[in-house]
């Protein structure tokens, strides 16, 4: 009887150990996976974030800074992706710029993974896929799907209440790991605060004129299909909104001004603590909606969900939603076109900040061809042009 | 200062997690009730994943 009990006990323990092993392997695999990116042959330099502030050296958030300098005087634009790693069009749009860009006047700086830590795990309890992939002519390009905030493996414990520095604004405890609640950062703070401080140093030291932070939002959220702009950028932002809405996009791109009392976000703090004008772009991502159905890579990439669509029929959403959904190419195309239009309009308003570039597909080209043709095969590219995020 | 406090709390957390894991393993070995043993096995999972810094 005792032997039988022991056999069942240790047999079950062995099964549980196998489950732990499988789960542990899957968690570890996502944690250590690095995304290859084939940089354009026109790139000038790839720096590390710690080159601007060594407080992030040796941490997981010491990301790559891709710099494209034409050598011709003009403006400087910084593009930021993955501030919230669960909003994947930012990293896809940034990769599209990095792999194809040729700047002919001014400079463009691209930061693909603002919050690398947050991209190494997914949100607990949400059943997110660990990766998402894009079909290309040479195979699948693969990225990590992340959480909204940094991993607790890199910054823990959280405070009871997160008090934003330097404003003193009280925010939710987990926002201490949210890179879009920690700007302008704190040099001796926790990892996310130091990361934002290092990025602010990058903006200040590089003399950046404009920043654009790519985001996505659930359709139940009012800040949707919109650019949020600092007051310094009000004129350019309004013009960009009108031009894209009337000439290019089927769904309007509205504009809103950054609230002066809401702190920690790029559109507020970058403008306040540097010479740069700050923009934040939002596009609809049905996978973030609370009422969504099965949460998988198919939903993430197609943007089609019958429950979200049903809510749209009843007028419960802030964005149109039909059987066509919000496919990834449309979401990426909106971000890429918004960046292009901001640089174009800003150059007319500020003639000393002109930026011109080639190699980036238009909104219509991305809709027609998908995103795949604009990513390159790292296995056949020269080794000195392959970097990892 | 905050960074140091966080580091100390994190270290203590892992010590506490190890303590509880050892305690659970001990009662798992001692128990003669199969249902309890299965329960202890399941309880061990998050402790093991935390101590290995996998989750």
Coordinates of N, CA, C and O in Angstrom, one line a residue, chain A residues 96-199:
Chain A
X96 N 11.0 48.8 -40.5 CA 10.9 49.2 -42.0 C 11.8 50.4 -42.3 O 12.4 50.4 -43.4
X97 N 11.8 51.3 -41.4 CA 12.7 52.5 -41.6 C 14.2 52.0 -41.6 O 15.0 52.3 -42.5
X98 N 14.6 51.3 -40.6 CA 16.0 50.9 -40.4 C 16.5 50.1 -41.6 O 17.6 50.3 -42.1
X99 N 15.6 49.2 -42.2 CA 16.1 48.3 -43.3 C 16.1 49.0 -44.6 O 16.6 48.4 -45.6
X100 N 15.4 50.1 -44.8 CA 15.2 50.7 -46.1 C 15.6 52.1 -46.3 O 15.6 52.6 -47.4
X101 N 16.0 52.8 -45.2 CA 16.1 54.2 -45.2 C 17.3 54.8 -45.9 O 18.4 54.2 -45.7
X102 N 17.2 55.8 -46.7 CA 18.3 56.6 -47.1 C 17.9 58.1 -46.9 O 17.0 58.6 -47.6
X103 N 18.6 58.7 -46.0 CA 18.3 60.1 -45.7 C 19.1 61.0 -46.6 O 20.3 60.8 -46.7
X104 N 18.4 61.9 -47.3 CA 19.1 62.8 -48.2 C 19.4 64.2 -47.6 O 20.1 65.0 -48.2
X105 N 18.6 64.6 -46.6 CA 18.9 65.8 -45.9 C 18.5 65.7 -44.4 O 17.4 65.1 -44.1
X106 N 19.3 66.2 -43.5 CA 19.0 66.0 -42.1 C 19.4 64.7 -41.6 O 20.2 63.9 -42.2
X107 N 18.8 64.3 -40.4 CA 19.1 63.1 -39.7 C 17.8 62.4 -39.2 O 16.9 63.1 -38.8
X108 N 17.8 61.1 -39.2 CA 16.8 60.3 -38.6 C 17.4 59.3 -37.6 O 18.3 58.6 -38.0
X109 N 16.9 59.3 -36.4 CA 17.4 58.3 -35.4 C 16.2 57.4 -35.1 O 15.1 57.9 -34.9
X110 N 16.5 56.1 -35.0 CA 15.5 55.1 -34.8 C 15.8 54.3 -33.5 O 16.9 53.8 -33.4
X111 N 14.9 54.2 -32.6 CA 15.0 53.3 -31.4 C 13.9 52.3 -31.5 O 12.7 52.6 -31.3
X112 N 14.3 51.1 -31.9 CA 13.2 50.1 -32.1 C 12.6 49.6 -30.8 O 11.4 49.4 -30.7
X113 N 13.4 49.3 -29.8 CA 13.0 48.7 -28.5 C 13.2 49.7 -27.4 O 14.2 49.5 -26.7
X114 N 12.3 50.6 -27.2 CA 12.4 51.5 -26.0 C 12.4 50.7 -24.7 O 13.2 51.0 -23.8
X115 N 11.5 49.8 -24.6 CA 11.4 49.0 -23.4 C 11.7 47.5 -23.7 O 10.8 46.7 -23.8
X116 N 13.0 47.2 -23.9 CA 13.3 45.8 -24.2 C 12.9 44.8 -23.1 O 12.4 43.8 -23.5
X117 N 13.0 45.2 -21.9 CA 12.6 44.4 -20.8 C 11.1 43.9 -21.0 O 10.8 42.7 -20.8
X118 N 10.3 44.8 -21.3 CA 8.8 44.5 -21.5 C 8.6 43.6 -22.6 O 7.5 43.0 -22.7
X119 N 9.5 43.5 -23.6 CA 9.3 42.6 -24.7 C 9.8 41.2 -24.5 O 9.7 40.4 -25.4
X120 N 10.3 40.9 -23.3 CA 10.8 39.6 -23.0 C 9.8 38.7 -22.3 O 10.1 37.6 -21.8
X121 N 8.6 39.2 -22.0 CA 7.5 38.5 -21.4 C 6.2 39.0 -21.9 O 6.2 40.1 -22.4
X122 N 5.1 38.3 -21.6 CA 3.8 38.8 -22.0 C 3.0 39.1 -20.8 O 3.4 38.7 -19.7
X123 N 1.8 39.7 -21.0 CA 1.0 40.1 -19.9 C 0.4 38.9 -19.2 O -0.3 38.1 -19.8
X124 N 0.6 38.8 -17.9 CA 0.1 37.6 -17.1 C -1.4 37.5 -17.3 O -2.1 38.5 -17.1
X125 N -1.9 36.3 -17.5 CA -3.4 36.1 -17.6 C -4.0 36.5 -18.9 O -5.3 36.4 -19.0
X126 N -3.3 37.0 -19.9 CA -4.0 37.4 -21.1 C -3.8 36.5 -22.2 O -4.4 36.7 -23.3
X127 N -3.0 35.4 -22.1 CA -2.9 34.4 -23.1 C -2.3 35.0 -24.4 O -2.7 34.5 -25.5
X128 N -1.5 35.9 -24.3 CA -0.9 36.5 -25.6 C 0.0 35.5 -26.2 O 0.6 34.6 -25.5
X129 N 0.2 35.5 -27.6 CA 1.2 34.7 -28.2 C 2.6 35.3 -27.8 O 2.7 36.4 -27.5
X130 N 3.6 34.4 -27.8 CA 4.9 34.9 -27.4 C 5.6 35.6 -28.5 O 6.5 36.4 -28.2
X131 N 5.3 35.3 -29.7 CA 5.9 35.9 -30.9 C 4.9 36.3 -31.9 O 3.7 35.8 -31.9
X132 N 5.2 37.1 -32.8 CA 4.4 37.3 -34.0 C 5.4 37.3 -35.2 O 6.6 37.7 -35.1
X133 N 4.8 36.9 -36.3 CA 5.7 36.8 -37.5 C 5.1 37.4 -38.7 O 3.8 37.6 -38.8
X134 N 5.9 37.8 -39.7 CA 5.5 38.4 -40.9 C 6.0 37.6 -42.1 O 7.3 37.3 -42.1
X135 N 5.2 37.1 -43.0 CA 5.6 36.4 -44.1 C 6.4 37.3 -45.1 O 6.0 38.4 -45.3
X136 N 7.5 36.8 -45.5 CA 8.3 37.6 -46.5 C 8.7 36.6 -47.7 O 8.4 35.4 -47.6
X137 N 9.4 37.2 -48.6 CA 9.8 36.3 -49.8 C 10.8 35.3 -49.3 O 11.0 34.3 -50.0
X138 N 11.6 35.5 -48.3 CA 12.6 34.6 -47.9 C 12.3 33.8 -46.6 O 13.1 33.0 -46.2
X139 N 11.1 33.9 -46.1 CA 10.7 33.2 -45.0 C 9.9 34.1 -44.0 O 9.3 35.1 -44.4
X140 N 9.9 33.7 -42.7 CA 9.2 34.5 -41.7 C 10.1 35.3 -40.9 O 11.1 34.9 -40.5
X141 N 9.7 36.6 -40.8 CA 10.4 37.5 -39.9 C 9.7 37.5 -38.6 O 8.5 37.6 -38.5
X142 N 10.5 37.3 -37.5 CA 9.9 37.0 -36.2 C 10.2 38.1 -35.1 O 11.4 38.4 -35.1
X143 N 9.2 38.5 -34.4 CA 9.5 39.4 -33.3 C 8.9 38.9 -32.0 O 8.0 38.1 -32.0
X144 N 9.4 39.4 -30.9 CA 8.8 39.0 -29.6 C 7.6 39.9 -29.4 O 7.6 41.1 -29.6
X145 N 6.5 39.2 -28.9 CA 5.3 39.9 -28.5 C 5.5 40.2 -27.0 O 6.0 39.3 -26.2
X146 N 5.2 41.4 -26.5 CA 5.6 41.7 -25.2 C 4.4 42.1 -24.3 O 3.3 41.9 -24.6
X147 N 4.8 42.6 -23.1 CA 3.8 43.1 -22.2 C 3.7 44.7 -22.3 O 4.5 45.3 -23.1
X148 N 2.8 45.3 -21.6 CA 2.8 46.8 -21.6 C 3.9 47.4 -20.8 O 4.4 48.5 -21.1
X149 N 4.4 46.7 -19.8 CA 5.3 47.2 -18.9 C 6.6 46.3 -18.8 O 6.5 45.2 -19.4
X150 N 7.6 46.7 -18.1 CA 8.8 45.9 -18.0 C 8.6 44.6 -17.2 O 7.7 44.5 -16.5
X151 N 9.5 43.7 -17.4 CA 9.5 42.4 -16.7 C 9.8 42.6 -15.3 O 10.8 43.3 -14.9
X152 N 9.1 42.0 -14.3 CA 9.5 42.0 -12.9 C 10.8 41.4 -12.7 O 11.4 41.6 -11.6
X153 N 11.3 40.6 -13.6 CA 12.7 40.0 -13.4 C 13.7 41.1 -13.5 O 14.8 40.9 -13.0
X154 N 13.4 42.2 -14.1 CA 14.4 43.3 -14.2 C 14.2 44.4 -13.2 O 15.1 45.2 -13.0
X155 N 13.0 44.6 -12.7 CA 12.7 45.6 -11.8 C 11.6 45.2 -10.8 O 10.4 45.1 -11.2
X156 N 12.0 44.9 -9.6 CA 11.0 44.5 -8.6 C 11.6 44.7 -7.2 O 12.8 44.7 -7.1
X157 N 10.8 45.0 -6.2 CA 9.3 45.1 -6.2 C 8.9 46.5 -6.7 O 9.7 47.4 -6.8
X158 N 7.6 46.6 -7.0 CA 7.0 47.9 -7.3 C 6.6 48.6 -6.0 O 6.3 47.9 -5.0
X159 N 6.5 49.9 -6.0 CA 6.1 50.6 -4.8 C 4.5 50.5 -4.7 O 3.9 50.1 -5.6
X160 N 4.0 50.8 -3.5 CA 2.6 50.7 -3.3 C 1.9 51.7 -4.2 O 0.9 51.4 -4.8
X161 N 2.5 52.9 -4.3 CA 2.0 54.0 -5.2 C 3.2 54.5 -5.9 O 4.2 54.8 -5.3
X162 N 3.2 54.6 -7.2 CA 4.3 55.1 -8.0 C 4.2 56.6 -8.0 O 3.2 57.2 -8.5
X163 N 5.2 57.3 -7.5 CA 5.2 58.8 -7.5 C 6.1 59.2 -8.6 O 7.3 59.0 -8.5
X164 N 5.6 59.8 -9.6 CA 6.3 60.2 -10.8 C 7.3 61.3 -10.4 O 7.0 62.2 -9.7
X165 N 8.6 61.2 -11.0 CA 9.6 62.2 -10.8 C 9.8 63.0 -12.1 O 9.8 62.4 -13.2
X166 N 9.8 64.3 -12.1 CA 9.8 65.2 -10.9 C 8.5 65.8 -10.5 O 8.4 66.6 -9.6
X167 N 7.4 65.4 -11.2 CA 6.1 66.1 -11.0 C 5.5 65.8 -9.6 O 4.7 66.6 -9.1
X168 N 5.7 64.6 -9.1 CA 5.1 64.2 -7.9 C 3.7 63.6 -8.1 O 3.0 63.3 -7.1
X169 N 3.3 63.4 -9.4 CA 2.0 62.9 -9.7 C 1.9 61.4 -9.2 O 2.8 60.6 -9.4
X170 N 0.8 61.1 -8.6 CA 0.6 59.7 -8.1 C 0.0 58.8 -9.2 O -1.0 59.2 -9.8
X171 N 0.7 57.7 -9.5 CA 0.2 56.8 -10.6 C 0.1 55.4 -10.0 O 0.6 55.1 -8.9
X172 N -0.5 54.5 -10.8 CA -0.6 53.1 -10.4 C 0.7 52.5 -10.1 O 1.7 52.8 -10.8
X173 N 0.8 51.6 -9.2 CA 2.0 51.0 -8.8 C 2.8 50.4 -9.9 O 4.1 50.5 -10.0
X174 N 2.2 49.7 -10.9 CA 2.9 49.0 -11.9 C 3.5 49.9 -12.9 O 4.3 49.5 -13.7
X175 N 3.0 51.2 -12.9 CA 3.5 52.1 -13.9 C 5.0 52.5 -13.7 O 5.6 53.2 -14.5
X176 N 5.6 52.1 -12.5 CA 7.0 52.3 -12.3 C 7.8 51.5 -13.4 O 9.0 51.7 -13.6
X177 N 7.1 50.5 -14.0 CA 7.8 49.7 -15.0 C 7.3 50.0 -16.5 O 7.6 49.3 -17.4
X178 N 6.5 51.1 -16.5 CA 5.9 51.5 -17.8 C 6.8 52.7 -18.4 O 6.8 53.8 -17.8
X179 N 7.5 52.4 -19.5 CA 8.4 53.5 -20.0 C 7.6 54.7 -20.4 O 8.1 55.8 -20.4
X180 N 6.3 54.5 -20.7 CA 5.5 55.7 -21.1 C 4.8 56.4 -19.9 O 3.8 57.1 -20.1
X181 N 5.3 56.2 -18.7 CA 4.9 56.9 -17.5 C 6.1 57.4 -16.7 O 6.0 57.9 -15.6
X182 N 7.3 57.2 -17.3 CA 8.5 57.5 -16.5 C 9.3 58.7 -17.1 O 10.4 59.0 -16.5
X183 N 8.9 59.2 -18.2 CA 9.7 60.4 -18.8 C 9.5 61.6 -17.8 O 8.5 61.7 -17.2
X184 N 10.5 62.4 -17.7 CA 11.8 62.5 -18.4 C 12.9 61.6 -17.7 O 14.0 61.7 -18.0
X185 N 12.4 60.7 -16.8 CA 13.4 59.8 -16.2 C 14.1 60.4 -15.0 O 14.0 61.5 -14.6
X186 N 14.8 59.5 -14.3 CA 15.5 59.8 -13.1 C 16.9 59.1 -13.1 O 16.9 57.8 -13.2
X187 N 18.0 59.8 -13.1 CA 19.3 59.2 -13.3 C 19.7 58.1 -12.2 O 20.4 57.2 -12.5
X188 N 19.1 58.3 -11.0 CA 19.4 57.3 -9.9 C 18.2 56.5 -9.5 O 18.1 55.9 -8.4
X189 N 17.2 56.4 -10.4 CA 16.0 55.7 -10.2 C 16.1 54.2 -10.5 O 17.2 53.7 -10.8
X190 N 14.9 53.6 -10.5 CA 14.8 52.2 -10.9 C 15.0 52.1 -12.4 O 15.1 53.1 -13.1
X191 N 15.1 50.8 -12.9 CA 15.5 50.6 -14.3 C 14.7 51.4 -15.3 O 15.3 52.0 -16.2
X192 N 13.4 51.4 -15.2 CA 12.6 52.2 -16.2 C 12.9 53.7 -16.1 O 12.9 54.3 -17.2
X193 N 13.0 54.2 -14.9 CA 13.3 55.6 -14.8 C 14.7 55.9 -15.4 O 14.8 57.0 -16.1
X194 N 15.7 55.1 -15.2 CA 17.0 55.3 -15.8 C 16.9 55.2 -17.3 O 17.6 55.9 -18.0
X195 N 16.1 54.2 -17.8 CA 16.0 54.1 -19.2 C 15.5 55.4 -19.9 O 16.0 55.8 -20.9
X196 N 14.4 55.9 -19.3 CA 13.8 57.1 -19.9 C 14.8 58.3 -19.7 O 14.9 59.1 -20.6
X197 N 15.6 58.3 -18.6 CA 16.6 59.4 -18.5 C 17.6 59.3 -19.6 O 18.0 60.3 -20.2
X198 N 18.1 58.0 -19.9 CA 19.1 57.8 -20.9 C 18.5 58.2 -22.3 O 19.3 58.8 -23.1
X199 N 17.3 57.9 -22.5 CA 16.7 58.3 -23.8 C 16.6 59.9 -23.9 O 16.8 60.4 -25.0

